[in-house]
């Protein structure tokens, strides 16, 4: 048993959503390295299979579950399957998210509902399904990947900012309701992080090189963050060193919102 496994508990189970890509993939990989048995949820079965293969090749333990996180029945069924076949989760990391580039006036009903469903209702559904299992064991940590868009307004991101501010509010409410039950709930608010998502935005820009420079320049460091940097903060918050962190919205943005 590694020293890390000993610290987090031999068979601690972590659920990570959005694990097929970007920050979710890096988080699943990092938590597997830390010794967690990782249950991975995503819509993208092929992406999940790639993350799964990588974790297995590097000696970790992970299990892919293809699920639409907006579907309460799907989320409930997969969570029960995880509890029965792998074990009750000690850690839940809500990473899956989507965005739409639009002001309020440009946002369709469909886009509004979809962004809120994935970014806010999804974490609500996974939390509602997982919390009873955590309460049974008297401990658990829920980490929600919000965004700087949950702290400040971002141009042409109306639904996205609303969903992420809502997720920060949900995080605080869960912390307040369940701190005495041994549950911690924490939001992490990244600035711009170089993932497939950002890659697609840049590829579709009229001038991808200029767009990349502008995105990197939003951070005081002049660079985008890496998914691994976010995953490292998740590992800290979820682990024993993070036990005094609760109900917080931790900003991880290379100084983007300091200016
Ligand atoms: N990349 C950034 O700059 C950045 C900055 C701040 C916050 N975030 C947040 O981090 C999270 C991950 O972002 P990313 O850049 O890694 O994105 P990404 O697009 O690379 O990955 C998102 C994953 O979520 C999955 N997903 C989307 N809808 C789903 C659904 N209904 N059910 C199941 N899975 C679904 C996708 O299949 C994908 O694998 C998002 O919540 C995003 O808002 C990203």
CSV table of N, CA, C and O in Angstrom, one decimal, residues 5-48:
chain,number,residue,atom,x,y,z
A,5,UNK,N,-2.1,6.1,-0.4
A,5,UNK,CA,-3.3,5.3,-0.1
A,5,UNK,C,-3.6,5.1,1.4
A,5,UNK,O,-4.7,5.1,1.8
A,6,UNK,N,-2.5,5.1,2.1
A,6,UNK,CA,-2.6,4.9,3.6
A,6,UNK,C,-3.3,6.2,4.1
A,6,UNK,O,-4.2,6.1,5.0
A,7,UNK,N,-2.9,7.4,3.6
A,7,UNK,CA,-3.5,8.6,4.1
A,7,UNK,C,-4.9,8.8,3.7
A,7,UNK,O,-5.7,9.3,4.5
A,8,UNK,N,-5.3,8.4,2.5
A,8,UNK,CA,-6.7,8.7,2.1
A,8,UNK,C,-7.6,7.5,2.4
A,8,UNK,O,-8.8,7.6,2.3
A,9,UNK,N,-7.0,6.4,2.8
A,9,UNK,CA,-7.9,5.2,3.1
A,9,UNK,C,-7.7,4.3,2.0
A,9,UNK,O,-7.8,4.7,0.8
A,10,UNK,N,-7.5,3.0,2.3
A,10,UNK,CA,-7.1,2.0,1.3
A,10,UNK,C,-8.0,1.9,0.1
A,10,UNK,O,-7.6,1.9,-1.0
A,11,UNK,N,-9.4,2.0,0.3
A,11,UNK,CA,-10.3,1.8,-0.8
A,11,UNK,C,-11.2,3.0,-1.0
A,11,UNK,O,-12.4,2.8,-1.3
A,12,UNK,N,-10.7,4.2,-0.8
A,12,UNK,CA,-11.5,5.4,-1.0
A,12,UNK,C,-12.0,5.5,-2.4
A,12,UNK,O,-11.2,5.3,-3.3
A,13,UNK,N,-13.2,5.7,-2.6
A,13,UNK,CA,-13.8,5.8,-3.9
A,13,UNK,C,-14.1,7.3,-4.2
A,13,UNK,O,-14.6,8.0,-3.4
A,14,UNK,N,-13.6,7.7,-5.4
A,14,UNK,CA,-13.9,9.1,-5.9
A,14,UNK,C,-14.7,9.1,-7.1
A,14,UNK,O,-14.4,8.3,-8.1
A,15,UNK,N,-15.8,9.8,-7.2
A,15,UNK,CA,-16.6,10.0,-8.5
A,15,UNK,C,-16.1,11.3,-9.1
A,15,UNK,O,-16.1,12.3,-8.5
A,16,UNK,N,-15.8,11.2,-10.4
A,16,UNK,CA,-15.4,12.4,-11.2
A,16,UNK,C,-16.3,12.5,-12.4
A,16,UNK,O,-16.3,11.6,-13.2
A,17,UNK,N,-17.0,13.6,-12.6
A,17,UNK,CA,-17.8,13.8,-13.8
A,17,UNK,C,-17.0,14.6,-14.8
A,17,UNK,O,-16.1,15.3,-14.5
A,18,UNK,N,-17.4,14.4,-16.1
A,18,UNK,CA,-16.6,15.1,-17.1
A,18,UNK,C,-15.3,14.5,-17.4
A,18,UNK,O,-14.4,15.2,-17.9
A,19,UNK,N,-15.1,13.2,-17.0
A,19,UNK,CA,-13.7,12.6,-17.0
A,19,UNK,C,-13.2,12.3,-18.4
A,19,UNK,O,-12.1,11.8,-18.5
A,20,UNK,N,-14.1,12.5,-19.4
A,20,UNK,CA,-13.6,12.1,-20.8
A,20,UNK,C,-12.6,13.1,-21.4
A,20,UNK,O,-12.0,12.9,-22.4
A,21,UNK,N,-12.6,14.3,-20.7
A,21,UNK,CA,-11.8,15.4,-21.4
A,21,UNK,C,-11.3,16.4,-20.4
A,21,UNK,O,-11.8,16.5,-19.2
A,22,UNK,N,-10.3,17.2,-20.8
A,22,UNK,CA,-9.9,18.4,-20.1
A,22,UNK,C,-9.6,18.2,-18.6
A,22,UNK,O,-8.9,17.3,-18.1
A,23,UNK,N,-10.3,19.1,-17.8
A,23,UNK,CA,-10.1,19.2,-16.3
A,23,UNK,C,-10.6,17.9,-15.7
A,23,UNK,O,-10.0,17.4,-14.7
A,24,UNK,N,-11.7,17.3,-16.1
A,24,UNK,CA,-12.2,16.1,-15.6
A,24,UNK,C,-11.3,14.9,-15.8
A,24,UNK,O,-11.1,14.2,-14.8
A,25,UNK,N,-10.7,14.8,-17.0
A,25,UNK,CA,-9.7,13.8,-17.2
A,25,UNK,C,-8.5,13.9,-16.3
A,25,UNK,O,-8.1,12.9,-15.7
A,26,UNK,N,-8.0,15.1,-16.2
A,26,UNK,CA,-6.8,15.4,-15.4
A,26,UNK,C,-7.1,15.0,-13.9
A,26,UNK,O,-6.2,14.5,-13.2
A,27,UNK,N,-8.3,15.4,-13.5
A,27,UNK,CA,-8.7,15.1,-12.1
A,27,UNK,C,-8.8,13.6,-11.8
A,27,UNK,O,-8.4,13.1,-10.8
A,28,UNK,N,-9.4,12.9,-12.8
A,28,UNK,CA,-9.5,11.4,-12.6
A,28,UNK,C,-8.1,10.8,-12.6
A,28,UNK,O,-7.9,9.9,-11.7
A,29,UNK,N,-7.3,11.2,-13.4
A,29,UNK,CA,-5.9,10.7,-13.5
A,29,UNK,C,-5.2,11.0,-12.2
A,29,UNK,O,-4.5,10.2,-11.5
A,30,UNK,N,-5.3,12.3,-11.7
A,30,UNK,CA,-4.6,12.7,-10.5
A,30,UNK,C,-5.1,11.9,-9.2
A,30,UNK,O,-4.4,11.4,-8.4
A,31,UNK,N,-6.5,11.8,-9.2
A,31,UNK,CA,-7.0,11.1,-8.0
A,31,UNK,C,-6.7,9.6,-8.0
A,31,UNK,O,-6.4,9.0,-7.0
A,32,UNK,N,-6.6,9.0,-9.2
A,32,UNK,CA,-6.1,7.6,-9.3
A,32,UNK,C,-4.7,7.5,-8.8
A,32,UNK,O,-4.3,6.5,-8.1
A,33,UNK,N,-3.9,8.5,-9.2
A,33,UNK,CA,-2.4,8.5,-8.7
A,33,UNK,C,-2.4,8.6,-7.2
A,33,UNK,O,-1.5,8.1,-6.6
A,34,UNK,N,-3.4,9.3,-6.7
A,34,UNK,CA,-3.4,9.5,-5.2
A,34,UNK,C,-3.8,8.2,-4.5
A,34,UNK,O,-3.8,8.2,-3.3
A,35,UNK,N,-4.3,7.3,-5.2
A,35,UNK,CA,-4.7,6.0,-4.6
A,35,UNK,C,-6.2,5.8,-4.6
A,35,UNK,O,-6.7,4.7,-4.1
A,36,UNK,N,-7.0,6.7,-5.0
A,36,UNK,CA,-8.5,6.6,-5.1
A,36,UNK,C,-8.9,5.5,-6.1
A,36,UNK,O,-8.2,5.5,-7.2
A,37,UNK,N,-9.9,4.8,-5.9
A,37,UNK,CA,-10.6,4.1,-7.0
A,37,UNK,C,-11.6,5.0,-7.6
A,37,UNK,O,-12.5,5.5,-6.9
A,38,UNK,N,-11.4,5.3,-8.9
A,38,UNK,CA,-12.2,6.4,-9.5
A,38,UNK,C,-13.3,5.9,-10.4
A,38,UNK,O,-13.1,5.2,-11.4
A,39,UNK,N,-14.5,6.4,-10.1
A,39,UNK,CA,-15.7,6.1,-10.9
A,39,UNK,C,-15.9,7.4,-11.8
A,39,UNK,O,-16.0,8.5,-11.3
A,40,UNK,N,-15.8,7.2,-13.1
A,40,UNK,CA,-15.8,8.3,-14.0
A,40,UNK,C,-17.1,8.4,-14.8
A,40,UNK,O,-17.6,7.4,-15.4
A,41,UNK,N,-17.7,9.5,-14.8
A,41,UNK,CA,-19.0,9.7,-15.5
A,41,UNK,C,-18.8,10.7,-16.6
A,41,UNK,O,-18.2,11.8,-16.4
A,42,UNK,N,-19.4,10.4,-17.8
A,42,UNK,CA,-19.4,11.4,-18.9
A,42,UNK,C,-20.3,10.9,-20.0
A,42,UNK,O,-20.7,9.7,-20.0
A,43,UNK,N,-20.8,11.8,-20.9
A,43,UNK,CA,-21.6,11.4,-22.0
A,43,UNK,C,-20.8,10.8,-23.1
A,43,UNK,O,-21.3,10.0,-23.9
A,44,UNK,N,-19.5,11.1,-23.1
A,44,UNK,CA,-18.6,10.7,-24.2
A,44,UNK,C,-17.9,9.4,-23.9
A,44,UNK,O,-16.9,9.4,-23.2
A,45,UNK,N,-18.5,8.3,-24.4
A,45,UNK,CA,-18.0,7.0,-24.1
A,45,UNK,C,-16.5,6.8,-24.6
A,45,UNK,O,-15.7,6.2,-24.0
A,46,UNK,N,-16.2,7.3,-25.8
A,46,UNK,CA,-14.9,7.1,-26.4
A,46,UNK,C,-13.9,7.8,-25.6
A,46,UNK,O,-12.8,7.3,-25.3
A,47,UNK,N,-14.2,9.1,-25.2
A,47,UNK,CA,-13.3,9.8,-24.3
A,47,UNK,C,-13.0,9.2,-23.0
A,47,UNK,O,-11.9,9.1,-22.5
A,48,UNK,N,-14.1,8.6,-22.4
A,48,UNK,CA,-14.0,7.9,-21.1
A,48,UNK,C,-13.1,6.7,-21.3
A,48,UNK,O,-12.2,6.4,-20.4
